[in-house]
């Protein structure tokens, strides 16, 4: 919910929603990237995400095709986060009456471009319009690969190793408009390495890792040297403009749509390298995120993230 | 889309959407009450419907609990229309920041009340807010009963008999706030009588029957005597206020959430009576809806419907 009422707002609502909806006895806890719709095997999972003009995107600045692509991609990335293959989508749009027919078709073409790129069928939807800003709600259903379970965010344990699936930071420069959710990598990881926990990086490495920590009841320590080795070139270019350290951009920028992957200490490190995973640190007992350099604690990492689509 | 741009609007958009999404080779054609998400057996079907404040409901006039109940019920009724059991739902709400926490919880409680009444799990969702009117988007997934296929709206043939699952008209007086979608009846009908086509009455008997006709490539003739026998008491009470014939209210009021059921001529009529079906007329070759009285044509029935939630 809006910032003005953040306290009474979204978090409080989600807690009350959890109380209202909880206790279904399903295999995926409330609050993960996808919800369990039907029990398995294999279970059917679903995710829904609504983005709205003026909050999550700015139609005055972004092309409708990009907005459509991204609306779909953020949902596909939720599937990647749980190692679920996106199989079919339903699209519900409430269009601003001021949109032209070409705008509406560009929006749908962008959604279809992304769906096609990830092999997800666009099964149907609901179109409405009103004299208010556009809202786009996309639901995707999918299943893990045969014999696999979805990867939750609450399975990390102290001692586990933390990896990221690629360099992060600075997505705002360009990449954020055309994210490449890591679905195939997620499926391969689940098949080969059985991750303890996984999440996609939508809001930022620090805040999304803190969600894994909160769900798993652990803390995390990141090694500055490792984090620096996982800084995206875009983060360095952005740092040159903002005057902030590139490491800050790596940890907090968001919209990378890479995966944070938590693996047991005895994981096959060669397989990790082969799959392109970059080590960042380890899960620990306790709470919160801390940074260390040369093995010495150098302070807390604030779990703050980037606001979408700015 | 809005009335001001109806021509360029929703119908044109839906046609272009169909061109964009069509050709998937699934068993349920684009445009039915639900879309096929995964092939079977049994197939998984899904439906999504968005309702918005000021268009589909008026939060100044209706209680948030009723709005929530109805938002869920219209989707459950889409499941009934295809003889699909609603199994799990995802809720996406974009709340007006002016809502109180109690309003938001009442909305969710209404959604849950309806979900519980129909045995549909609320699996999860997405909550957002903005400084615009509230939009509520609900996705339901479900399957037909084992061994059954979903009932489409395009299977009617000339000669088939048209029934309605209960008296219609005048729902505005009260019933429209707390609809009772006919899920169990739909499942029993599919099991016992294998309907050729089915649709739920959301916008009105005439307009929803015209959709069955259009999808099936037939026309329909209704017998005035039969229609009169299926007039709801509420339609008579409303007619007394509006000065319109009760038959007009029966045909055009909408929001009855009963079923229009098309059955072959050799159907077991005793079973039809036992299941509470009321005969209305028959499918014919050609197009459009006509009314006859004492076997004589007395004119066209306009396929106009009621606007939601007024």
Coordinates of C-alpha atoms in Angstrom, one line a residue:
Chain A
X1 CA 0.0 0.0 0.0
X2 CA 1.0 3.6 -0.4
X3 CA 3.8 5.2 1.6
X4 CA 1.5 7.5 3.5
X5 CA -0.1 4.6 5.2
X6 CA 2.7 2.1 5.2
X7 CA 2.2 1.1 8.8
X8 CA -1.4 0.3 8.6
X9 CA -0.7 -0.7 5.1
X10 CA 0.6 -3.5 3.0
X11 CA 2.5 -5.4 5.7
X12 CA -0.3 -5.3 8.1
X13 CA -2.7 -6.3 5.4
X14 CA -0.5 -9.2 4.3
X15 CA -0.3 -10.4 7.9
X16 CA -4.0 -10.4 8.3
X17 CA -4.4 -12.0 4.9
X18 CA -2.1 -14.7 6.0
X19 CA -4.3 -15.3 9.1
X20 CA -7.3 -15.4 6.8
X21 CA -5.9 -17.7 4.2
X22 CA -3.3 -19.7 6.2
X23 CA -3.6 -23.3 7.5
X24 CA -4.4 -24.9 4.2
X25 CA -1.8 -27.6 4.8
X26 CA -0.1 -27.1 1.5
X27 CA 3.5 -27.7 0.7
X28 CA 4.4 -24.0 -0.1
X29 CA 4.0 -21.5 2.7
X30 CA 2.0 -18.3 2.3
X31 CA 4.2 -15.5 1.1
X32 CA 6.6 -17.3 -1.2
X33 CA 7.0 -16.3 -4.9
X34 CA 4.2 -18.6 -6.0
X35 CA 1.2 -20.2 -4.2
X36 CA 0.2 -23.9 -4.4
X37 CA -3.0 -24.2 -6.3
X38 CA -3.4 -27.9 -6.6
X39 CA -1.4 -30.6 -4.7
X40 CA 0.7 -33.0 -6.7
X41 CA 2.6 -34.7 -7.8
X42 CA 3.5 -32.5 -9.5
X43 CA 1.9 -29.7 -7.6
X44 CA 0.4 -26.9 -9.6
X45 CA 1.7 -23.4 -8.6
X46 CA 0.4 -20.0 -9.5
X47 CA 1.5 -16.4 -9.2
X48 CA -0.3 -13.1 -9.8
X49 CA 1.2 -9.7 -10.0
X50 CA -0.5 -6.4 -10.8
X51 CA 1.4 -3.4 -12.1
X52 CA -0.2 0.0 -12.3
X53 CA 0.5 3.2 -14.3
X54 CA 2.1 5.9 -12.1
X55 CA 3.2 3.4 -9.4
X56 CA 5.0 0.5 -11.1
X57 CA 5.5 2.0 -14.5
X58 CA 5.2 5.4 -16.2
X59 CA 3.4 5.2 -19.5
X60 CA 4.5 8.8 -20.3
X61 CA 8.1 7.5 -20.3
X62 CA 8.0 3.9 -21.3
X63 CA 6.9 2.2 -24.5
X64 CA 3.7 0.1 -24.1
X65 CA 5.5 -2.8 -25.7
X66 CA 8.2 -2.6 -23.0
X67 CA 5.6 -2.3 -20.3
X68 CA 3.8 -5.4 -21.6
X69 CA 7.0 -7.4 -21.8
X70 CA 8.0 -6.4 -18.3
X71 CA 4.6 -7.1 -16.8
X72 CA 4.9 -10.7 -18.1
X73 CA 8.6 -11.0 -17.2
X74 CA 8.2 -10.1 -13.5
X75 CA 5.7 -13.0 -13.3
X76 CA 8.0 -15.4 -15.2
X77 CA 10.8 -14.5 -12.8
X78 CA 8.5 -15.5 -9.9
X79 CA 8.3 -18.9 -11.6
X80 CA 12.1 -19.0 -11.9
X81 CA 12.4 -18.2 -8.2
X82 CA 10.7 -21.5 -7.4
X83 CA 12.1 -23.6 -10.3
X84 CA 8.7 -23.8 -11.8
X85 CA 8.2 -23.8 -15.6
X86 CA 5.7 -21.1 -16.6
X87 CA 3.1 -23.0 -18.6
X88 CA 0.0 -20.8 -19.1
X89 CA -1.0 -17.3 -18.3
X90 CA -4.2 -15.3 -17.9
X91 CA -4.1 -11.6 -18.6
X92 CA -6.5 -9.1 -17.0
X93 CA -6.1 -5.5 -18.2
X94 CA -8.0 -2.4 -17.1
X95 CA -7.1 0.1 -19.8
X96 CA -7.1 3.9 -19.5
X97 CA -9.8 5.1 -22.0
X98 CA -7.2 7.5 -23.3
X99 CA -5.1 4.7 -24.7
X100 CA -5.2 4.3 -28.5
X101 CA -5.9 0.9 -30.0
X102 CA -2.3 0.8 -31.1
X103 CA -1.2 1.4 -27.5
X104 CA -3.4 -1.5 -26.3
X105 CA -2.1 -3.8 -29.1
X106 CA 1.5 -2.8 -28.3
X107 CA 0.9 -3.7 -24.7
X108 CA -0.4 -7.1 -25.6
X109 CA 2.3 -7.7 -28.2
X110 CA 4.9 -7.1 -25.5
X111 CA 3.2 -9.5 -23.2
X112 CA 3.1 -12.1 -26.0
X113 CA 6.8 -11.5 -26.9
X114 CA 7.8 -12.4 -23.4
X115 CA 5.4 -15.3 -23.1
X116 CA 6.7 -16.8 -26.4
X117 CA 10.3 -16.3 -25.2
X118 CA 9.6 -18.5 -22.2
X119 CA 7.3 -21.0 -23.8
X120 CA 4.3 -19.8 -21.7
X121 CA 0.9 -20.1 -23.4
X122 CA -1.3 -17.0 -23.3
X123 CA -4.5 -18.9 -22.5
X124 CA -7.0 -16.0 -22.2
X125 CA -8.0 -13.0 -20.2
X126 CA -10.3 -10.2 -19.4
X127 CA -10.3 -6.7 -20.9
X128 CA -11.9 -3.7 -19.2
X129 CA -11.4 0.0 -19.4
X130 CA -12.1 3.1 -17.4
X131 CA -11.2 6.8 -17.1
X132 CA -8.4 5.9 -14.7
X133 CA -4.7 4.8 -15.1
X134 CA -4.1 1.4 -16.7
X135 CA -3.7 -1.6 -14.4
X136 CA -2.2 -4.9 -15.7
X137 CA -2.7 -8.1 -13.8
X138 CA -1.0 -11.3 -15.0
X139 CA -1.5 -14.8 -13.5
X140 CA 0.8 -17.6 -14.5
X141 CA 0.4 -21.3 -13.6
X142 CA 3.2 -23.8 -13.9
X143 CA 4.7 -26.9 -12.4
X144 CA 8.2 -28.0 -11.3
X145 CA 9.9 -30.6 -13.6
X146 CA 8.7 -34.2 -13.1
X147 CA 10.1 -35.6 -9.9
X148 CA 11.1 -32.2 -8.6
X149 CA 9.6 -30.1 -5.8
X150 CA 9.4 -26.3 -6.0
X151 CA 12.3 -24.5 -4.3
X152 CA 11.0 -22.4 -1.4
X153 CA 12.6 -19.4 0.2
X154 CA 12.4 -20.8 3.8
X155 CA 14.8 -23.8 3.5
X156 CA 18.2 -22.0 4.2
X157 CA 20.2 -23.1 7.2
X158 CA 23.2 -21.6 9.1
X159 CA 26.3 -22.6 7.3
X160 CA 24.7 -22.8 3.8
X161 CA 26.4 -21.0 1.0
X162 CA 24.9 -18.0 -0.8
X163 CA 25.3 -17.6 -4.6
X164 CA 23.9 -15.2 -7.2
X165 CA 23.2 -16.3 -10.8
X166 CA 25.0 -13.4 -12.4
X167 CA 26.4 -9.9 -11.9
X168 CA 24.0 -7.4 -10.4
X169 CA 23.4 -3.7 -10.1
X170 CA 22.7 -0.8 -12.5
X171 CA 19.8 -2.4 -14.3
X172 CA 18.1 1.0 -14.5
X173 CA 20.6 2.0 -17.2
X174 CA 18.8 -0.3 -19.7
X175 CA 18.4 -3.9 -18.7
X176 CA 15.4 -3.4 -16.4
X177 CA 13.2 -2.8 -19.5
X178 CA 13.9 -6.2 -20.9
X179 CA 14.7 -8.6 -18.1
X180 CA 15.7 -12.2 -18.8
X181 CA 14.3 -14.3 -16.0
X182 CA 16.4 -17.3 -15.3
X183 CA 13.9 -20.1 -15.8
X184 CA 16.1 -22.6 -17.5
X185 CA 18.9 -22.1 -15.0
X186 CA 16.5 -22.5 -12.1
X187 CA 15.3 -25.8 -13.5
X188 CA 18.9 -27.0 -14.1
X189 CA 19.8 -25.9 -10.5
X190 CA 16.9 -27.8 -9.0
X191 CA 17.7 -30.9 -11.0
X192 CA 21.4 -30.9 -10.4
X193 CA 22.1 -29.2 -7.0
X194 CA 18.8 -29.3 -5.1
X195 CA 19.0 -25.8 -3.7
X196 CA 17.9 -25.2 0.0
X197 CA 16.3 -21.9 -0.9
X198 CA 15.9 -19.6 -3.9
X199 CA 14.5 -16.2 -4.7
X200 CA 14.6 -13.9 -7.7
X201 CA 16.1 -10.4 -7.4
X202 CA 13.3 -8.0 -8.1
X203 CA 13.8 -5.4 -5.4
X204 CA 17.5 -5.8 -4.8
X205 CA 20.1 -8.3 -3.7
X206 CA 20.1 -7.1 0.0
X207 CA 16.3 -6.9 0.4
X208 CA 15.5 -10.1 -1.4
X209 CA 18.2 -12.0 0.5
X210 CA 16.8 -10.6 3.7
X211 CA 13.5 -12.2 2.7
X212 CA 15.2 -15.6 2.4
X213 CA 16.8 -14.9 5.8
X214 CA 13.4 -13.9 7.4
X215 CA 11.6 -16.9 5.9
X216 CA 14.4 -19.3 6.9
X217 CA 15.1 -17.9 10.4
X218 CA 18.7 -17.2 9.7
X219 CA 21.1 -14.3 9.1
X220 CA 23.6 -13.8 6.3
X221 CA 27.2 -12.6 6.0
X222 CA 28.5 -11.5 2.6
X223 CA 32.2 -11.2 1.8
X224 CA 32.9 -7.7 0.2
X225 CA 35.5 -9.3 -2.1
X226 CA 32.9 -11.7 -3.4
X227 CA 30.2 -9.0 -3.8
X228 CA 32.7 -6.8 -5.7
X229 CA 33.4 -9.7 -8.1
X230 CA 29.7 -9.8 -8.8
X231 CA 29.2 -6.2 -9.6
X232 CA 27.6 -5.7 -13.0
X233 CA 29.3 -3.3 -15.4
X234 CA 26.1 -1.3 -15.4
X235 CA 26.5 -0.8 -11.7
X236 CA 30.0 0.7 -12.2
X237 CA 28.7 3.0 -14.9
X238 CA 25.8 4.1 -12.8
X239 CA 28.2 4.6 -9.8
X240 CA 30.2 6.9 -12.0
X241 CA 27.1 9.1 -12.4
X242 CA 25.6 8.9 -8.9
X243 CA 28.9 9.1 -6.9
X244 CA 27.7 6.1 -4.8
X245 CA 30.0 3.1 -4.5
X246 CA 29.4 0.4 -7.2
X247 CA 29.0 -2.1 -4.4
X248 CA 26.0 -0.1 -3.1
X249 CA 24.4 -0.3 -6.5
X250 CA 25.1 -4.0 -6.7
X251 CA 23.4 -4.6 -3.4
X252 CA 20.5 -2.3 -3.6
X253 CA 19.5 -1.4 -7.2
X254 CA 17.1 -4.2 -7.9
X255 CA 15.3 -5.4 -11.1
X256 CA 18.2 -7.7 -12.0
X257 CA 15.9 -10.7 -12.1
X258 CA 18.9 -12.9 -11.4
X259 CA 18.5 -15.6 -8.7
X260 CA 19.8 -15.8 -5.2
X261 CA 20.6 -19.5 -4.6
X262 CA 21.3 -21.1 -1.2
X263 CA 23.2 -24.4 -1.4
X264 CA 24.6 -26.8 1.3
X265 CA 28.3 -26.5 2.1
X266 CA 29.1 -29.8 0.5
X267 CA 27.7 -28.7 -2.8
X268 CA 29.6 -29.6 -6.0
X269 CA 31.6 -26.4 -6.5
X270 CA 32.6 -27.3 -10.0
X271 CA 28.9 -27.7 -10.9
X272 CA 28.3 -24.3 -9.4
X273 CA 30.9 -22.7 -11.6
X274 CA 29.7 -24.5 -14.6
X275 CA 26.2 -23.1 -14.0
X276 CA 27.6 -19.6 -13.7
X277 CA 26.9 -19.2 -10.0
X278 CA 28.9 -16.5 -8.2
X279 CA 29.6 -17.0 -4.5
X280 CA 28.6 -14.1 -2.2
X281 CA 28.8 -15.5 1.4
X282 CA 27.1 -17.7 3.9
X283 CA 24.0 -18.1 6.0
X284 CA 24.6 -17.7 9.8
X285 CA 22.6 -18.1 13.0
X286 CA 20.8 -14.9 14.1
X287 CA 19.2 -12.2 12.0
X288 CA 20.0 -9.6 9.5
X289 CA 22.7 -9.1 6.8
X290 CA 26.3 -8.2 7.5
X291 CA 29.3 -7.4 5.3
X292 CA 32.8 -8.6 6.1
X293 CA 36.1 -7.7 4.4
X294 CA 39.2 -9.9 4.7
X295 CA 37.2 -12.0 7.2
X296 CA 36.5 -9.0 9.5
X297 CA 33.0 -7.6 10.1
X298 CA 32.6 -4.2 8.6
X299 CA 29.0 -3.5 9.3
X300 CA 25.3 -4.1 8.7
X301 CA 23.8 -4.2 5.2
X302 CA 20.5 -2.4 5.2
X303 CA 17.7 -4.4 3.6
X304 CA 16.5 -1.6 1.5
X305 CA 15.6 -2.0 -2.2
X306 CA 14.9 -0.2 -5.3
X307 CA 11.4 1.0 -6.3
X308 CA 10.1 -0.7 -9.5
X309 CA 10.2 0.9 -12.9
X310 CA 11.5 4.3 -12.0
Chain B
X1 CA -13.8 -0.7 -23.0
X2 CA -15.7 2.5 -22.2
X3 CA -18.9 3.4 -24.1
X4 CA -17.3 6.5 -25.7
X5 CA -15.0 4.3 -27.7
X6 CA -17.1 1.2 -28.0
X7 CA -16.4 0.7 -31.7
X8 CA -12.7 0.9 -31.5
X9 CA -13.0 -0.6 -28.1
X10 CA -13.6 -3.9 -26.3
X11 CA -15.0 -6.0 -29.2
X12 CA -12.3 -4.9 -31.6
X13 CA -9.7 -5.5 -29.0
X14 CA -11.0 -8.9 -28.2
X15 CA -11.0 -9.8 -31.9
X16 CA -7.4 -8.7 -32.2
X17 CA -6.6 -10.5 -29.0
X18 CA -8.1 -13.6 -30.4
X19 CA -5.9 -13.3 -33.5
X20 CA -2.9 -12.8 -31.2
X21 CA -3.6 -15.7 -28.9
X22 CA -5.6 -18.1 -31.1
X23 CA -4.4 -21.3 -32.7
X24 CA -3.2 -23.0 -29.6
X25 CA -5.0 -26.1 -30.6
X26 CA -6.7 -26.5 -27.2
X27 CA -10.0 -28.1 -26.5
X28 CA -11.8 -24.9 -25.4
X29 CA -12.1 -22.1 -27.9
X30 CA -11.0 -18.5 -27.1
X31 CA -13.9 -16.5 -25.7
X32 CA -15.6 -19.2 -23.6
X33 CA -16.2 -18.6 -19.9
X34 CA -12.9 -20.2 -19.0
X35 CA -9.7 -20.8 -20.8
X36 CA -7.8 -24.1 -21.0
X37 CA -4.5 -23.7 -19.1
X38 CA -3.2 -27.3 -19.2
X39 CA -4.4 -30.1 -21.4
X40 CA -5.9 -33.2 -19.7
X41 CA -7.2 -35.5 -18.8
X42 CA -8.6 -33.8 -16.9
X43 CA -7.8 -30.4 -18.5
X44 CA -7.1 -27.5 -16.1
X45 CA -9.2 -24.5 -16.8
X46 CA -8.9 -20.9 -15.6
X47 CA -10.9 -17.7 -15.5
X48 CA -10.0 -14.2 -14.5
X49 CA -12.4 -11.3 -14.0
X50 CA -11.6 -7.8 -12.9
X51 CA -14.1 -5.5 -11.3
X52 CA -13.5 -1.8 -10.7
X53 CA -15.0 0.8 -8.5
X54 CA -17.3 3.2 -10.4
X55 CA -17.7 0.8 -13.3
X56 CA -18.7 -2.6 -12.0
X57 CA -19.6 -1.7 -8.4
X58 CA -20.1 1.5 -6.4
X59 CA -18.2 1.5 -3.1
X60 CA -20.3 4.5 -2.0
X61 CA -23.4 2.4 -2.1
X62 CA -22.3 -1.2 -1.5
X63 CA -20.7 -2.8 1.5
X64 CA -17.1 -3.9 0.9
X65 CA -18.1 -7.4 2.2
X66 CA -20.8 -7.7 -0.5
X67 CA -18.4 -6.4 -3.1
X68 CA -15.8 -9.0 -2.1
X69 CA -18.4 -11.8 -2.1
X70 CA -19.7 -10.8 -5.5
X71 CA -16.2 -10.4 -7.0
X72 CA -15.6 -14.0 -6.2
X73 CA -19.1 -15.2 -7.1
X74 CA -18.9 -13.9 -10.7
X75 CA -15.8 -16.0 -11.2
X76 CA -17.3 -19.1 -9.5
X77 CA -20.3 -18.7 -11.9
X78 CA -17.9 -18.8 -14.9
X79 CA -16.8 -22.2 -13.5
X80 CA -20.4 -23.3 -13.2
X81 CA -21.0 -22.3 -16.8
X82 CA -18.5 -24.9 -18.0
X83 CA -19.3 -27.5 -15.4
X84 CA -15.9 -27.0 -13.8
X85 CA -15.4 -27.3 -10.0
X86 CA -13.6 -24.1 -8.7
X87 CA -10.6 -25.5 -6.9
X88 CA -8.2 -22.6 -6.1
X89 CA -8.1 -18.8 -6.5
X90 CA -5.5 -16.1 -6.6
X91 CA -6.6 -12.6 -5.6
X92 CA -5.0 -9.4 -6.9
X93 CA -6.3 -6.2 -5.4
X94 CA -5.3 -2.6 -6.1
X95 CA -6.8 -0.7 -3.2
X96 CA -7.7 2.9 -3.2
X97 CA -5.5 4.5 -0.5
X98 CA -8.6 6.1 1.0
X99 CA -9.9 2.6 2.1
X100 CA -9.6 1.9 5.8
X101 CA -8.0 -1.3 7.1
X102 CA -11.5 -2.4 8.1
X103 CA -12.8 -1.8 4.5
X104 CA -9.9 -3.9 3.1
X105 CA -10.5 -6.7 5.6
X106 CA -14.2 -6.7 4.9
X107 CA -13.5 -7.0 1.2
X108 CA -11.2 -10.0 1.8
X109 CA -13.7 -11.5 4.2
X110 CA -16.4 -11.3 1.6
X111 CA -14.1 -13.0 -1.0
X112 CA -13.4 -15.7 1.6
X113 CA -17.0 -16.2 2.5
X114 CA -17.9 -17.0 -1.1
X115 CA -14.7 -19.1 -1.6
X116 CA -15.6 -21.2 1.4
X117 CA -19.2 -21.6 0.3
X118 CA -18.0 -23.2 -2.9
X119 CA -15.1 -25.1 -1.5
X120 CA -12.5 -23.0 -3.4
X121 CA -9.2 -22.5 -1.7
X122 CA -7.8 -19.0 -1.5
X123 CA -4.2 -19.9 -2.4
X124 CA -2.6 -16.4 -2.4
X125 CA -2.5 -13.1 -4.1
X126 CA -1.0 -9.7 -4.6
X127 CA -1.9 -6.6 -2.7
X128 CA -1.2 -3.1 -4.0
X129 CA -2.6 0.4 -3.5
X130 CA -2.8 3.7 -5.2
X131 CA -4.6 7.0 -5.2
X132 CA -7.2 5.7 -7.7
X133 CA -10.4 3.7 -7.4
X134 CA -10.1 0.1 -6.2
X135 CA -9.7 -2.7 -8.8
X136 CA -10.2 -6.4 -7.8
X137 CA -9.0 -9.1 -10.1
X138 CA -9.7 -12.8 -9.2
X139 CA -8.3 -15.8 -11.0
X140 CA -9.9 -19.2 -10.4
X141 CA -8.5 -22.6 -11.6
X142 CA -10.5 -25.8 -11.7
X143 CA -11.2 -29.0 -13.5
X144 CA -14.3 -30.9 -14.6
X145 CA -15.2 -34.0 -12.7
X146 CA -13.2 -37.1 -13.5
X147 CA -14.1 -38.5 -16.9
X148 CA -16.1 -35.4 -17.8
X149 CA -15.2 -32.7 -20.4
X150 CA -15.9 -29.0 -19.8
X151 CA -19.2 -27.8 -21.3
X152 CA -18.5 -25.2 -24.0
X153 CA -20.9 -22.6 -25.4
X154 CA -20.4 -23.5 -29.0
X155 CA -22.0 -27.0 -29.1
X156 CA -25.6 -26.1 -29.6
X157 CA -27.3 -27.4 -32.8
X158 CA -30.6 -26.5 -34.5
X159 CA -33.4 -28.5 -32.9
X160 CA -31.7 -28.6 -29.4
X161 CA -33.8 -27.6 -26.4
X162 CA -33.1 -24.5 -24.4
X163 CA -33.6 -24.6 -20.6
X164 CA -32.9 -22.2 -17.7
X165 CA -31.8 -23.5 -14.3
X166 CA -34.3 -21.2 -12.4
X167 CA -36.6 -18.2 -12.5
X168 CA -34.9 -15.0 -13.8
X169 CA -35.3 -11.3 -13.6
X170 CA -35.3 -8.6 -11.0
X171 CA -32.1 -9.6 -9.3
X172 CA -31.4 -5.9 -8.8
X173 CA -33.9 -5.9 -6.0
X174 CA -31.6 -7.8 -3.7
X175 CA -30.3 -11.1 -5.1
X176 CA -27.6 -9.6 -7.2
X177 CA -25.6 -8.7 -4.1
X178 CA -25.4 -12.4 -3.0
X179 CA -25.5 -14.6 -6.1
X180 CA -25.6 -18.4 -5.7
X181 CA -23.7 -19.8 -8.7
X182 CA -25.0 -23.1 -9.8
X183 CA -21.8 -25.2 -9.5
X184 CA -23.3 -28.4 -8.1
X185 CA -26.2 -28.3 -10.5
X186 CA -23.7 -27.8 -13.4
X187 CA -21.7 -30.8 -12.3
X188 CA -24.8 -32.9 -12.0
X189 CA -26.0 -31.8 -15.4
X190 CA -22.7 -32.7 -17.0
X191 CA -22.7 -36.1 -15.4
X192 CA -26.3 -37.0 -16.1
X193 CA -27.4 -35.2 -19.3
X194 CA -24.2 -34.2 -21.2
X195 CA -25.4 -30.7 -22.2
X196 CA -24.5 -29.6 -25.7
X197 CA -23.8 -26.0 -24.5
X198 CA -24.1 -24.0 -21.4
X199 CA -23.5 -20.4 -20.2
X200 CA -24.2 -18.6 -17.0
X201 CA -26.5 -15.6 -17.0
X202 CA -24.4 -12.6 -16.0
X203 CA -25.6 -10.0 -18.4
X204 CA -29.1 -11.3 -19.1
X205 CA -31.0 -14.3 -20.5
X206 CA -31.3 -12.7 -24.0
X207 CA -27.7 -11.5 -24.4
X208 CA -26.1 -14.6 -22.8
X209 CA -28.3 -16.9 -24.9
X210 CA -27.3 -14.8 -28.0
X211 CA -23.6 -15.6 -27.1
X212 CA -24.4 -19.3 -27.2
X213 CA -26.1 -18.8 -30.5
X214 CA -23.2 -16.8 -32.0
X215 CA -20.6 -19.4 -30.8
X216 CA -22.7 -22.3 -32.0
X217 CA -23.8 -20.7 -35.3
X218 CA -27.5 -21.0 -34.6
X219 CA -30.5 -18.9 -33.8
X220 CA -33.0 -19.5 -31.0
X221 CA -36.8 -19.3 -30.6
X222 CA -38.3 -18.8 -27.2
X223 CA -41.9 -19.6 -26.4
X224 CA -43.5 -16.6 -24.5
X225 CA -45.6 -19.0 -22.4
X226 CA -42.4 -20.8 -21.3
X227 CA -40.6 -17.5 -20.6
X228 CA -43.5 -16.3 -18.5
X229 CA -43.4 -19.5 -16.5
X230 CA -39.7 -18.7 -15.7
X231 CA -40.2 -15.1 -14.5
X232 CA -38.8 -14.6 -11.0
X233 CA -41.1 -13.0 -8.4
X234 CA -38.5 -10.2 -8.2
X235 CA -39.0 -9.5 -11.8
X236 CA -42.7 -9.0 -11.2
X237 CA -42.1 -6.8 -8.2
X238 CA -39.6 -4.8 -10.3
X239 CA -42.0 -4.5 -13.2
X240 CA -44.6 -3.0 -10.9
X241 CA -42.1 -0.2 -10.2
X242 CA -40.7 0.3 -13.6
X243 CA -43.9 -0.1 -15.7
X244 CA -42.0 -2.5 -18.0
X245 CA -43.5 -6.0 -18.6
X246 CA -42.1 -8.6 -16.2
X247 CA -41.2 -10.6 -19.3
X248 CA -38.8 -7.9 -20.4
X249 CA -37.2 -7.9 -16.9
X250 CA -36.9 -11.7 -17.1
X251 CA -35.1 -11.5 -20.5
X252 CA -32.9 -8.6 -19.9
X253 CA -32.1 -7.8 -16.3
X254 CA -29.1 -10.0 -15.8
X255 CA -27.1 -10.9 -12.7
X256 CA -29.3 -14.0 -12.1
X257 CA -26.2 -16.3 -12.2
X258 CA -28.5 -19.1 -13.3
X259 CA -27.5 -21.3 -16.2
X260 CA -28.8 -21.5 -19.7
X261 CA -28.6 -25.2 -20.7
X262 CA -28.9 -26.6 -24.2
X263 CA -29.8 -30.3 -24.4
X264 CA -30.6 -32.6 -27.3
X265 CA -34.2 -33.2 -28.2
X266 CA -34.1 -36.8 -26.9
X267 CA -33.0 -35.7 -23.4
X268 CA -34.6 -37.5 -20.4
X269 CA -37.3 -34.9 -19.7
X270 CA -38.0 -36.4 -16.3
X271 CA -34.4 -35.9 -15.3
X272 CA -34.6 -32.3 -16.5
X273 CA -37.6 -31.7 -14.2
X274 CA -35.9 -33.4 -11.4
X275 CA -32.9 -31.1 -11.7
X276 CA -35.2 -28.1 -11.8
X277 CA -34.7 -27.1 -15.4
X278 CA -37.3 -24.8 -16.9
X279 CA -37.9 -25.1 -20.7
X280 CA -37.7 -21.9 -22.7
X281 CA -37.5 -22.8 -26.3
X282 CA -35.3 -24.4 -29.0
X283 CA -32.3 -23.7 -31.1
X284 CA -33.0 -23.1 -34.8
X285 CA -31.0 -22.6 -38.0
X286 CA -30.1 -19.0 -38.8
X287 CA -29.2 -16.2 -36.5
X288 CA -30.7 -14.1 -33.7
X289 CA -33.3 -14.6 -31.0
X290 CA -37.1 -14.6 -31.7
X291 CA -40.1 -14.9 -29.5
X292 CA -43.2 -16.9 -30.4
X293 CA -46.6 -17.0 -28.7
X294 CA -49.1 -19.9 -29.3
X295 CA -46.6 -21.1 -31.9
X296 CA -46.7 -17.9 -33.9
X297 CA -43.7 -15.6 -34.3
X298 CA -44.2 -12.3 -32.5
X299 CA -40.9 -10.6 -33.1
X300 CA -37.2 -10.3 -32.4
X301 CA -35.7 -10.4 -28.9
X302 CA -33.0 -7.7 -28.8
X303 CA -29.7 -9.1 -27.3
X304 CA -29.3 -6.3 -24.8
X305 CA -28.2 -6.8 -21.2
X306 CA -28.0 -5.2 -17.9
X307 CA -25.0 -3.3 -16.8
X308 CA -23.3 -4.9 -13.7
X309 CA -23.7 -3.8 -10.2
X310 CA -25.9 -0.7 -10.7

